Amino acid sequence: MKFLIIDDNPADRELIMRLLQREFRGSKFVNVIQHSDFDEAITRRDFDVVITEYCLNWADGLWILKRIRERLPYIPVIMVTHTKREETVVADIKSGLNGFILKKHLHSLPATVRESVEKVKWLKRFERCCGVHATMRILAESATLHEAIPKILQTICESLDWTVGEFWVMDSKTNELRFVEAWHKPSVKVSAFEAQSRQIVFPPGSGLPGSVYASRKPVWITDVVNDINFHRAAIAAKEELHGALGFPIMSENDVLGIFVFLSHEIQPTDEDLLMILTSIGSQIGQFIKRKQAEDSLHQAHAELEQRIRERTTAMAQANEALRKEIIEHKMADEALLKSEERFRKLAEKVQLILWEADARTRKFTYIGPKAAEILGYPSETWYTANFWIEHIHPKDREWAVNYCAEMSMLHENYEFEYRMLAADGQIVWLRDIVNVVRDEVGPKILRGFMIDITKRKRIEEELKALNESLEKRIEERTKELVKVNEELQVKIADRKMIEDALYASEARYRNLFENSPVSLWEEDLSEVKTCIDSLRESGITDFRTYFDNHSEVIHKCAAKVKIIDVNKATLKMYKAKSKKQILRGLSQSFDKELFDVCKQALIALAEGKTAFEAEAITRTLNGSKNCVFLRMSMAPGFEQTWARVFVSLTDITERKWIEDALKRRIDLEKTIAGISTRFVILSDFNNTIYKSLADAGRLSKAGRAYLFQFRDNGKIMDNTHEWCDEGVTPEIQSLQDLPTAMFPWFMENLRAGTVIHIPDVSKMPPERDFDKAFPKKQGIKSLLVLPVYAETDLVGFLGFDNVVTAGPWHEEDITLLRIMSEIIGSAIARKRSEALITYMAYHDTLTSLPNRNLLKDRLQVAVVHAKRNKSMAAVMVLDLDNFKTINDTLGHHVGDLLLKAVAERLKRCVRESDTVARTGGDEFTVILYDLAHVEDAATVAQKFLDALYQSFQFEGREVNITTSIGISLYPLDAEETENLVKNADIAMYLSKEHGKNTYRFYKSDMNTHG
């Protein structure tokens, strides 16, 4: 961290630096002693925090603070001084001071620095988020790109503190970037710079716009004056422009335009801002693509209308074509429904193709039987030269072969995904996990397994299509909302025409007034005008600020309003029987909502306006609320006295309800789309589940949202994830290890795939009393439960509780929440598949024992553990004697059965904390943890010999086998894991030389058994 210290007292300056250096190690300091030092420092801007004395010989702290805020609005400023004057502190804090410390309390300075830095970071993020939100709102409200770009430039400059903003696009004919639009702060003059920008062009890679276009990434220049690739540096220096930033407008891999922003300040790189602007660029890119698609659609529509006019004589053929098109649309809809049905059926289980190949010739020496099932080629064809290379998809062939060769030469195990052409011509996606076996020359053998991931790829494509479908639905709902608003605006305009007609014809006034469907009021505000005039005469000019600080005056003015008359619609709106009753009850309805509208109306009248419009909330005499559109206008001829004012109240409660319902629907669909996106790019399963539950719980207004998962073949269920609304007590700790048999009715419905919707738990029928007791005990009023399937297995359920009030969930909400349960089920299935793949990578497929990879990790742990506890660890290498003879005489099938039986006997001879691994065809390696004596290893070795000496029975045959064992000890024989295994292997061959069926230690003086 770098500090700017402004203090002309050397002793105080030294004390502050020592204190900060102790708390923030590695900090740097810039000292300001006189005026020239200060000007130079704020020009460079190379510091993070300012600490200043209030009373200086050449300035005071308030002047310094204002100068810093003009140039650096986000830099934390902390004042350290001897003064205690309260007015000084208040003035500084209003000017943007972050902290104020008396020098006798200097020990609290580090804590104040940390707090100020965090507050400034939060403020900067908040304002940047506001800028992003404003940009997104502009995109939503703009009809064309030409309309949106100037507003976006202005919004980003104002919210993110840039001086100049430019927009550049690629000229497809000349392949050059050309200037299109610019905006700059009104207080600055950059006319020469803008004129040069309009004349200059940039090829890709040249200048700031060209560099951004070529790299497709944001480019940040701290100071353009010193950057040789910034071709406008000379004119920029003349007009004092320094910091610059450019970022692309992207749609997939296409660059649709370049935004460039410049500042009068030197701008250090801000990674957080780069990330925000990259997101903005992506959103604008999507907007441009959408508008291009709309323009294409409009053009196609115009061409279609022209063709219809030209071919009026062929109407019969056009009608027939239209009928066919309708049939095709129906077929497409049916296909879409089938596709969605397929999406709900999860992918089949993972299938593996085991294989082995020569690393030097790449010729297969073994291929598993699944190859013929998955790809359709007979096993013998795989053993021909170059078979695998020739059947890789042409687009993947070159890079896949080169990647394999490169990784093999590096002697590293690897995995990759690619496509192969099956025998029937279909494309099959494979994930290949390869183990490289080396000898002294280099890679010798490649072993691995191919996993068919074709269905997973298809599921990912379907998820993407579903996400696009949801976005399309959101767009359709937005259009519906716009249409509703337009219709309601038309209705409001009609009501306004009615009011104008009332004022124009006094002869018809009374009839129209009384029978108007709109609530109409005639009021006398002459006393209100007298009150406001007296305030104006007393010197009040800013009525907005005055009314903000004097609420009692608003109440006083409201009491001076005289209601002359109201119509029948007003009585109906306020549920009053007579005009006298409504006049008496108005004082009860003057609550906070109406108070705020009254204040805005008084401000408008005080500022000389003769009309005022606003939306307001009124209360009827029985206390219920109505949303109204209020319009107040001065009667012609009464502008000077305010003695006659007309007020109309249009009931817009239904419109507000429709807007709120559509907004909630759109928000819920956006939430489901966001949840779908999270699970497509799943990285942290638990965090993703929690965020999804929180989003769905808040929008569905549930008190709790949770996920239960089944285990032990569906006999036990656990509450694995939970979100609770504020004030709701979590229950997850008490909902573990629950037998599913306790809830027969719930489980019956879940297994049938039924959504359990209980609007009122207390009204469940008597036959469900046992199932009702559990939610009733937790205070649940209403309940919604959706089954969660992984592939075809019921793995749990998604639940939503309301613990405050009973009531049903909307059917549309249930439909979207069911999609969420299907998404979570897909994620669980995917997680299970990945866990299976990980297990197979670290275990032997025949015996299920740890393989060499897992053995290596556990041996490293055993050595660390022995070193920490100052104990011993043993490594044993066991090689079965004459195992090849058994394979040759009895066959590989019996040999495999024997290896599995040997593995079981070896595991029974050791502790659970020890490790038994299969590391070769007939070779096993054992790790013994935490040994106190050498004799402990000998005892276990003898157990192995005795256990394997007993005969084995396979398919009615008796099979006998012995083993030779080599033992090495940590730290007596070696301290490195590789040397421990090597020494144990040497000792095993000594056992072979001493007649087999025995064990030997690596050091001969330990072999006391003969």
Coordinates of C-alpha atoms in Angstrom, one line a residue, residues 357-855:
A357 CA -1.1 -49.5 -27.3
D358 CA 2.6 -49.4 -28.3
A359 CA 3.8 -45.8 -27.4
R360 CA 6.3 -45.8 -30.3
T361 CA 4.2 -47.2 -33.2
R362 CA 0.8 -46.2 -31.7
K363 CA -0.4 -49.7 -32.7
F364 CA -3.1 -51.1 -30.4
T365 CA -2.1 -54.3 -28.5
Y366 CA -5.4 -54.7 -26.7
I367 CA -8.9 -53.3 -27.1
G368 CA -11.8 -53.9 -24.8
P369 CA -15.1 -55.5 -26.0
K370 CA -17.0 -52.2 -25.5
A371 CA -15.3 -50.8 -28.6
A372 CA -17.4 -52.9 -30.9
E373 CA -20.6 -51.9 -29.0
I374 CA -19.9 -48.2 -28.9
L375 CA -18.1 -47.6 -32.3
G376 CA -19.2 -50.6 -34.3
Y377 CA -15.8 -51.8 -35.5
P378 CA -14.7 -55.4 -34.8
S379 CA -11.9 -55.8 -32.3
E380 CA -9.4 -57.2 -34.8
T381 CA -9.6 -54.1 -37.0
W382 CA -8.2 -52.0 -34.1
Y383 CA -4.9 -53.9 -34.3
T384 CA -4.1 -52.7 -37.8
A385 CA -1.6 -49.8 -38.2
N386 CA -3.0 -46.3 -38.1
F387 CA -6.6 -47.5 -37.5
W388 CA -7.2 -45.1 -34.6
I389 CA -5.7 -42.1 -36.5
E390 CA -7.7 -42.8 -39.6
H391 CA -11.0 -42.9 -37.8
I392 CA -10.6 -39.7 -35.8
H393 CA -13.0 -37.0 -37.0
P394 CA -11.1 -35.0 -39.7
K395 CA -11.5 -31.7 -37.7
D396 CA -9.9 -33.3 -34.6
R397 CA -7.3 -35.6 -36.2
E398 CA -4.3 -33.3 -36.5
W399 CA -4.5 -31.7 -33.1
A400 CA -5.4 -34.9 -31.3
V401 CA -2.4 -36.9 -32.7
N402 CA 0.0 -34.0 -32.1
Y403 CA -1.3 -33.6 -28.5
C404 CA -0.8 -37.3 -27.8
A405 CA 2.7 -37.3 -29.2
E406 CA 3.7 -34.2 -27.2
M407 CA 2.3 -35.5 -23.9
S408 CA 3.9 -38.9 -24.4
M409 CA 7.3 -37.3 -25.0
L410 CA 6.9 -35.3 -21.8
H411 CA 6.3 -38.6 -19.9
E412 CA 3.1 -37.2 -18.4
N413 CA -0.3 -38.9 -18.0
Y414 CA -3.0 -36.9 -19.7
E415 CA -6.7 -36.8 -20.8
F416 CA -8.5 -35.1 -23.6
E417 CA -11.9 -35.1 -25.5
Y418 CA -12.3 -35.6 -29.2
R419 CA -14.7 -37.1 -31.9
M420 CA -14.4 -40.4 -33.8
L421 CA -16.4 -41.7 -36.7
A422 CA -18.3 -44.8 -35.9
A423 CA -18.8 -47.7 -38.4
D424 CA -22.4 -46.4 -39.2
G425 CA -21.0 -42.9 -40.0
Q426 CA -22.2 -41.4 -36.7
I427 CA -20.0 -39.0 -34.7
V428 CA -19.1 -40.3 -31.3
W429 CA -17.6 -38.0 -28.6
L430 CA -14.9 -39.7 -26.4
R431 CA -13.0 -38.7 -23.3
D432 CA -9.7 -40.5 -23.4
I433 CA -7.7 -41.0 -20.1
V434 CA -4.2 -42.1 -20.8
N435 CA -1.5 -43.6 -18.6
V436 CA 2.1 -43.5 -20.0
V437 CA 4.3 -46.4 -19.1
R438 CA 8.1 -45.7 -19.5
D439 CA 11.3 -47.6 -19.7
E440 CA 14.9 -46.4 -19.8
V441 CA 14.5 -45.3 -23.5
G442 CA 11.3 -43.4 -23.1
P443 CA 7.5 -44.0 -23.4
K444 CA 6.9 -47.7 -24.0
I445 CA 3.3 -48.5 -23.5
L446 CA 0.1 -46.4 -23.4
R447 CA -2.8 -47.7 -21.4
G448 CA -6.1 -46.0 -20.8
F449 CA -9.8 -46.1 -21.2
M450 CA -12.2 -44.2 -23.5
I451 CA -15.5 -42.9 -22.1
D452 CA -18.5 -42.4 -24.4
I453 CA -19.6 -38.8 -23.6
T454 CA -21.8 -38.3 -26.7
K455 CA -25.0 -38.2 -24.6
R456 CA -23.4 -35.7 -22.2
K457 CA -22.6 -33.4 -25.1
R458 CA -26.1 -33.7 -26.4
I459 CA -27.5 -32.9 -22.9
E460 CA -25.3 -29.8 -22.7
E461 CA -26.6 -28.7 -26.1
E462 CA -30.2 -29.2 -25.0
L463 CA -29.6 -27.3 -21.8
K464 CA -28.2 -24.4 -23.9
A465 CA -31.3 -24.6 -26.1
L466 CA -33.5 -24.6 -23.0
N467 CA -31.7 -21.5 -21.7
E468 CA -32.3 -19.8 -25.1
S469 CA -36.0 -20.8 -24.9
L470 CA -36.3 -19.3 -21.5
E471 CA -34.7 -16.0 -22.7
K472 CA -37.1 -16.0 -25.6
R473 CA -40.0 -16.4 -23.2
I474 CA -38.7 -13.5 -21.1
E475 CA -38.5 -11.3 -24.2
E476 CA -42.1 -12.2 -25.1
R477 CA -43.3 -11.4 -21.6
T478 CA -41.5 -8.1 -21.8
K479 CA -43.3 -7.3 -25.1
E480 CA -46.6 -8.2 -23.4
L481 CA -45.9 -5.8 -20.6
V482 CA -45.0 -3.0 -23.0
K483 CA -48.2 -3.7 -24.9
V484 CA -50.3 -3.5 -21.7
N485 CA -48.6 -0.3 -20.7
E486 CA -49.3 1.3 -24.1
E487 CA -53.0 0.2 -23.9
L488 CA -53.2 1.7 -20.4
Q489 CA -51.5 4.9 -21.6
V490 CA -54.2 5.2 -24.3
K491 CA -56.9 4.8 -21.6
I492 CA -55.2 7.5 -19.5
A493 CA -55.1 9.8 -22.6
D494 CA -58.9 9.1 -23.1
R495 CA -59.6 10.0 -19.5
K496 CA -57.6 13.2 -20.0
M497 CA -59.7 14.1 -23.1
I498 CA -62.8 13.6 -20.9
E499 CA -61.4 16.1 -18.4
D500 CA -60.5 18.7 -21.1
A501 CA -64.1 18.4 -22.4
L502 CA -65.4 19.1 -19.0
Y503 CA -63.4 22.3 -18.7
A504 CA -64.3 23.4 -22.3
S505 CA -68.1 23.2 -21.9
E506 CA -69.4 24.8 -18.7
A507 CA -73.0 24.0 -19.8
R508 CA -72.3 20.3 -19.7
Y509 CA -70.0 20.5 -16.7
R510 CA -72.3 19.4 -13.9
N511 CA -73.7 16.4 -15.8
L512 CA -70.3 15.2 -16.9
F513 CA -68.8 15.9 -13.4
E514 CA -71.4 13.9 -11.6
N515 CA -71.6 11.0 -14.0
S516 CA -67.9 10.7 -15.0
P517 CA -66.4 7.2 -14.3
V518 CA -63.3 9.0 -13.1
S519 CA -63.1 10.4 -9.5
L520 CA -63.3 14.2 -9.9
W521 CA -62.7 16.9 -7.2
E522 CA -63.1 20.6 -7.3
E523 CA -60.9 22.4 -4.7
D524 CA -60.1 25.9 -3.5
L525 CA -56.3 26.4 -2.8
S526 CA -56.4 30.1 -2.3
E527 CA -55.3 29.9 1.3
V528 CA -52.5 27.5 0.3
K529 CA -51.3 30.2 -2.2
T530 CA -51.4 32.8 0.6
C531 CA -49.2 30.5 2.8
I532 CA -46.7 29.9 -0.1
D533 CA -46.6 33.6 -1.0
S534 CA -45.7 34.5 2.6
L535 CA -42.8 31.9 2.5
R536 CA -41.6 33.4 -0.8
E537 CA -41.7 36.9 0.7
S538 CA -39.6 35.7 3.7
G539 CA -36.8 34.8 1.3
I540 CA -37.5 31.1 0.5
T541 CA -36.6 30.3 -3.1
D542 CA -35.7 26.6 -3.0
F543 CA -39.0 25.1 -2.0
R544 CA -37.9 21.5 -2.6
T545 CA -35.2 21.7 0.1
Y546 CA -37.5 23.8 2.4
F547 CA -40.3 21.2 2.3
D548 CA -37.8 18.4 2.8
N549 CA -36.8 19.9 6.1
H550 CA -40.2 21.3 7.3
S551 CA -42.9 18.6 7.2
E552 CA -45.1 20.6 9.5
V553 CA -45.6 23.2 6.8
I554 CA -46.9 20.5 4.4
H555 CA -49.5 19.4 7.0
K556 CA -50.4 23.1 7.6
C557 CA -51.0 23.6 3.8
A558 CA -52.9 20.4 3.5
A559 CA -55.3 21.5 6.2
K560 CA -55.9 24.8 4.3
V561 CA -57.3 22.9 1.2
K562 CA -61.0 23.5 0.8
I563 CA -62.9 20.7 -1.1
I564 CA -65.8 22.3 -3.0
D565 CA -67.3 19.2 -4.5
V566 CA -66.7 15.6 -5.4
N567 CA -68.6 13.3 -7.9
K568 CA -70.3 9.9 -7.6
A569 CA -67.2 8.1 -8.8
T570 CA -65.3 9.5 -5.8
L571 CA -67.9 8.2 -3.4
K572 CA -67.6 4.8 -5.0
M573 CA -63.8 4.8 -5.0
Y574 CA -63.7 5.8 -1.3
K575 CA -66.7 3.5 -0.4
A576 CA -68.6 6.4 1.1
K577 CA -72.3 6.9 1.3
S578 CA -72.4 10.7 1.1
K579 CA -70.2 13.6 0.3
K580 CA -70.3 14.7 4.0
Q581 CA -69.0 11.3 5.1
I582 CA -66.1 11.4 2.6
L583 CA -65.1 15.0 3.7
R584 CA -65.1 13.9 7.4
G585 CA -63.0 10.8 6.7
L586 CA -60.3 12.4 4.5
S587 CA -58.1 13.2 7.5
Q588 CA -57.9 9.5 8.2
S589 CA -56.5 8.7 4.8
F590 CA -53.7 11.3 4.9
D591 CA -50.9 8.7 5.5
K592 CA -47.2 8.7 4.4
E593 CA -47.8 7.7 0.7
L594 CA -50.3 10.5 0.2
F595 CA -48.1 12.9 2.2
D596 CA -45.2 12.4 -0.3
V597 CA -47.5 13.1 -3.2
C598 CA -48.9 16.2 -1.5
K599 CA -45.3 17.5 -1.0
Q600 CA -44.5 17.1 -4.7
A601 CA -47.7 18.9 -5.7
L602 CA -46.9 21.8 -3.4
I603 CA -43.4 22.1 -4.9
A604 CA -44.8 22.1 -8.4
L605 CA -47.3 24.8 -7.5
A606 CA -44.7 26.9 -5.7
E607 CA -42.4 26.7 -8.8
G608 CA -45.2 28.2 -10.9
K609 CA -46.6 25.1 -12.6
T610 CA -50.3 25.0 -13.3
A611 CA -50.6 21.2 -13.7
F612 CA -49.3 18.3 -11.7
E613 CA -49.4 14.5 -12.4
A614 CA -48.3 11.6 -10.3
E615 CA -49.2 8.0 -9.2
A616 CA -50.4 7.8 -5.7
I617 CA -51.8 5.3 -3.1
T618 CA -55.0 6.3 -1.4
R619 CA -57.0 4.6 1.4
T620 CA -60.8 4.1 1.4
L621 CA -62.8 4.8 4.5
N622 CA -62.6 1.1 5.5
G623 CA -58.8 1.2 5.2
S624 CA -58.2 -0.7 1.9
K625 CA -55.7 0.7 -0.6
N626 CA -56.2 1.9 -4.2
C627 CA -53.5 2.8 -6.7
V628 CA -54.5 5.9 -8.6
F629 CA -53.2 8.3 -11.3
L630 CA -53.6 11.8 -9.9
R631 CA -53.9 14.8 -12.2
M632 CA -54.3 18.3 -10.8
S633 CA -54.8 21.4 -13.1
M634 CA -55.6 25.0 -12.5
A635 CA -59.0 26.2 -13.9
P636 CA -58.5 28.8 -16.7
G637 CA -58.6 32.3 -15.3
F638 CA -57.7 31.2 -11.7
E639 CA -53.9 31.0 -12.2
Q640 CA -53.3 34.0 -9.9
T641 CA -55.7 33.1 -7.1
W642 CA -55.8 29.2 -7.1
A643 CA -59.4 29.5 -6.1
R644 CA -60.5 26.8 -8.4
V645 CA -58.5 23.7 -9.0
F646 CA -59.6 20.4 -10.6
V647 CA -58.3 17.1 -9.5
S648 CA -59.0 13.7 -11.1
L649 CA -58.1 10.3 -9.7
T650 CA -58.0 7.4 -12.2
D651 CA -58.0 3.9 -10.6
I652 CA -55.0 2.0 -11.9
T653 CA -55.0 -0.7 -9.2
E654 CA -55.6 -3.4 -11.8
R655 CA -52.9 -2.2 -14.1
K656 CA -50.4 -2.1 -11.2
W657 CA -51.5 -5.7 -10.3
I658 CA -50.9 -6.8 -13.9
E659 CA -47.5 -5.1 -14.0
D660 CA -46.4 -6.6 -10.7
A661 CA -47.6 -10.1 -11.8
L662 CA -45.7 -9.8 -15.1
K663 CA -42.6 -8.5 -13.4
R664 CA -42.7 -11.4 -10.9
R665 CA -43.1 -13.9 -13.8
I666 CA -40.2 -12.4 -15.7
D667 CA -38.0 -12.4 -12.6
L668 CA -38.8 -16.0 -11.9
E669 CA -38.0 -17.1 -15.5
K670 CA -34.8 -15.1 -15.3
T671 CA -33.9 -16.8 -12.0
I672 CA -34.5 -20.3 -13.6
A673 CA -32.5 -19.3 -16.6
G674 CA -29.7 -18.1 -14.3
I675 CA -29.9 -21.4 -12.3
S676 CA -29.7 -23.3 -15.6
T677 CA -26.6 -21.3 -16.6
R678 CA -24.9 -22.0 -13.2
F679 CA -25.3 -25.7 -13.6
V680 CA -24.0 -25.8 -17.1
I681 CA -20.7 -24.3 -15.9
L682 CA -20.8 -26.1 -12.6
S683 CA -17.7 -25.8 -10.5
D684 CA -18.8 -25.8 -6.8
F685 CA -21.8 -28.1 -6.5
N686 CA -22.8 -27.1 -2.9
N687 CA -22.4 -23.4 -3.4
T688 CA -24.4 -23.6 -6.7
I689 CA -27.2 -25.5 -4.9
Y690 CA -27.4 -23.0 -2.1
K691 CA -27.5 -19.9 -4.4
S692 CA -30.2 -21.6 -6.5
L693 CA -32.3 -22.4 -3.4
A694 CA -31.9 -18.8 -2.2
D695 CA -32.9 -17.3 -5.6
A696 CA -35.9 -19.6 -6.0
G697 CA -37.0 -19.3 -2.3
R698 CA -37.0 -15.5 -2.4
L699 CA -38.9 -15.2 -5.6
S700 CA -41.5 -17.8 -4.6
K701 CA -41.8 -16.0 -1.2
A702 CA -41.1 -19.2 0.7
G703 CA -39.8 -19.3 4.3
R704 CA -37.5 -22.2 3.6
A705 CA -36.1 -23.9 0.5
Y706 CA -34.2 -27.1 0.8
L707 CA -32.9 -30.2 -0.9
F708 CA -33.2 -33.7 0.6
Q709 CA -31.1 -36.6 -0.9
F710 CA -31.6 -40.3 -0.4
R711 CA -29.0 -42.9 0.4
D712 CA -28.7 -46.6 1.4
N713 CA -30.9 -47.6 -1.6
G714 CA -33.5 -45.0 -0.7
K715 CA -34.0 -46.1 2.9
I716 CA -32.4 -43.0 4.5
M717 CA -32.8 -39.3 3.6
D718 CA -30.7 -36.3 4.7
N719 CA -31.4 -32.6 4.5
T720 CA -28.2 -31.7 2.6
H721 CA -28.8 -28.1 1.6
E722 CA -31.1 -25.4 3.1
W723 CA -31.9 -21.7 2.6
C724 CA -34.0 -19.8 5.2
D725 CA -35.6 -16.4 4.9
E726 CA -34.8 -13.8 7.5
G727 CA -36.4 -14.7 10.9
V728 CA -36.9 -18.4 10.0
T729 CA -35.1 -20.9 12.1
P730 CA -32.9 -23.4 10.2
E731 CA -33.8 -27.0 10.6
I732 CA -31.0 -28.7 8.6
Q733 CA -29.2 -30.1 11.7
S734 CA -32.3 -31.9 13.0
L735 CA -33.2 -33.4 9.6
Q736 CA -30.4 -36.0 9.2
D737 CA -30.6 -39.8 9.1
L738 CA -34.4 -39.9 8.6
P739 CA -35.8 -43.3 7.6
T740 CA -38.0 -42.9 4.6
A741 CA -40.4 -45.5 5.9
M742 CA -41.6 -42.9 8.4
F743 CA -43.3 -41.1 5.5
P744 CA -45.2 -43.7 3.5
W745 CA -47.7 -41.3 1.8
F746 CA -44.9 -38.8 0.8
M747 CA -42.6 -41.5 -0.5
E748 CA -45.5 -43.1 -2.5
N749 CA -46.2 -39.8 -4.3
L750 CA -42.5 -39.0 -4.9
R751 CA -41.8 -42.5 -6.4
A752 CA -44.8 -41.9 -8.7
G753 CA -43.2 -38.6 -9.8
T754 CA -46.0 -36.6 -8.3
V755 CA -45.6 -33.0 -7.2
I756 CA -46.8 -32.7 -3.6
H757 CA -48.7 -29.4 -3.2
I758 CA -50.3 -28.8 0.2
P759 CA -51.8 -25.3 0.4
D760 CA -52.8 -25.8 4.1
V761 CA -51.1 -28.4 6.2
S762 CA -53.8 -28.3 8.9
K763 CA -56.4 -29.4 6.4
M764 CA -54.6 -32.7 5.4
P765 CA -57.1 -35.6 5.6
P766 CA -57.0 -38.1 8.6
E767 CA -55.4 -40.9 6.7
R768 CA -52.3 -38.7 6.3
D769 CA -52.0 -37.8 10.0
F770 CA -48.6 -39.5 10.4
D771 CA -47.2 -37.5 7.4
K772 CA -48.9 -34.3 8.7
A773 CA -47.3 -34.5 12.2
F774 CA -43.8 -33.9 10.9
P775 CA -44.4 -30.6 9.0
K776 CA -46.8 -29.4 11.7
K777 CA -44.1 -29.9 14.4
Q778 CA -41.9 -27.6 12.4
G779 CA -44.6 -24.9 12.2
I780 CA -45.1 -25.3 8.4
K781 CA -48.3 -23.7 7.1
S782 CA -48.1 -24.8 3.5
L783 CA -45.8 -27.1 1.6
L784 CA -44.5 -27.7 -2.0
V785 CA -42.4 -30.8 -2.7
L786 CA -41.0 -31.8 -6.1
P787 CA -39.2 -35.1 -6.8
V788 CA -35.6 -35.0 -8.1
Y789 CA -34.5 -37.7 -10.5
A790 CA -30.9 -38.5 -11.6
E791 CA -31.3 -40.4 -14.8
T792 CA -34.2 -42.7 -13.9
D793 CA -33.4 -42.9 -10.2
L794 CA -35.3 -41.0 -7.5
V795 CA -32.4 -39.4 -5.6
G796 CA -34.3 -36.9 -3.4
F797 CA -36.7 -34.0 -3.5
L798 CA -36.8 -30.2 -3.6
G799 CA -39.0 -28.5 -0.9
F800 CA -40.5 -25.1 -0.3
D801 CA -42.2 -24.2 3.1
N802 CA -44.2 -21.3 4.2
V803 CA -44.1 -20.9 8.0
V804 CA -46.0 -17.6 8.2
T805 CA -49.3 -18.0 6.3
A806 CA -51.0 -20.9 4.4
G807 CA -51.8 -20.6 0.8
P808 CA -51.3 -22.2 -2.6
W809 CA -48.3 -21.8 -5.0
H810 CA -49.1 -20.6 -8.6
E811 CA -49.2 -23.2 -11.3
E812 CA -46.8 -21.3 -13.4
D813 CA -44.4 -21.1 -10.4
I814 CA -44.7 -24.9 -9.9
T815 CA -43.9 -25.5 -13.6
L816 CA -40.7 -23.4 -13.4
L817 CA -39.7 -24.9 -10.1
R818 CA -40.1 -28.4 -11.6
I819 CA -37.6 -27.4 -14.3
M820 CA -35.3 -26.4 -11.5
S821 CA -35.7 -29.8 -9.9
E822 CA -34.9 -31.5 -13.2
I823 CA -31.8 -29.3 -13.6
I824 CA -30.6 -30.3 -10.1
G825 CA -31.2 -33.9 -10.9
S826 CA -29.0 -33.6 -14.0
A827 CA -26.3 -32.0 -11.9
I828 CA -26.5 -34.9 -9.4
A829 CA -26.2 -37.5 -12.2
R830 CA -23.2 -35.6 -13.6
K831 CA -21.6 -35.5 -10.2
R832 CA -22.1 -39.2 -9.8
S833 CA -20.5 -40.0 -13.2
E834 CA -17.5 -37.8 -12.3
A835 CA -17.0 -39.6 -9.0
L836 CA -17.1 -43.0 -10.7
I837 CA -14.4 -41.8 -13.2
T838 CA -12.2 -40.5 -10.4
Y839 CA -12.5 -43.8 -8.5
M840 CA -11.5 -45.8 -11.6
A841 CA -8.5 -43.6 -12.2
Y842 CA -7.1 -44.5 -8.7
H843 CA -8.2 -48.2 -8.3
D844 CA -7.4 -51.5 -10.0
T845 CA -10.4 -52.6 -12.1
L846 CA -10.0 -56.3 -11.3
T847 CA -9.5 -56.3 -7.5
S848 CA -10.8 -52.8 -6.6
L849 CA -7.5 -52.3 -4.7
P850 CA -5.7 -48.9 -4.9
N851 CA -3.5 -48.8 -8.1
R852 CA 0.0 -47.4 -8.4
N853 CA -1.2 -43.7 -8.6
L854 CA -3.1 -43.9 -5.3
L855 CA -0.3 -46.0 -3.7

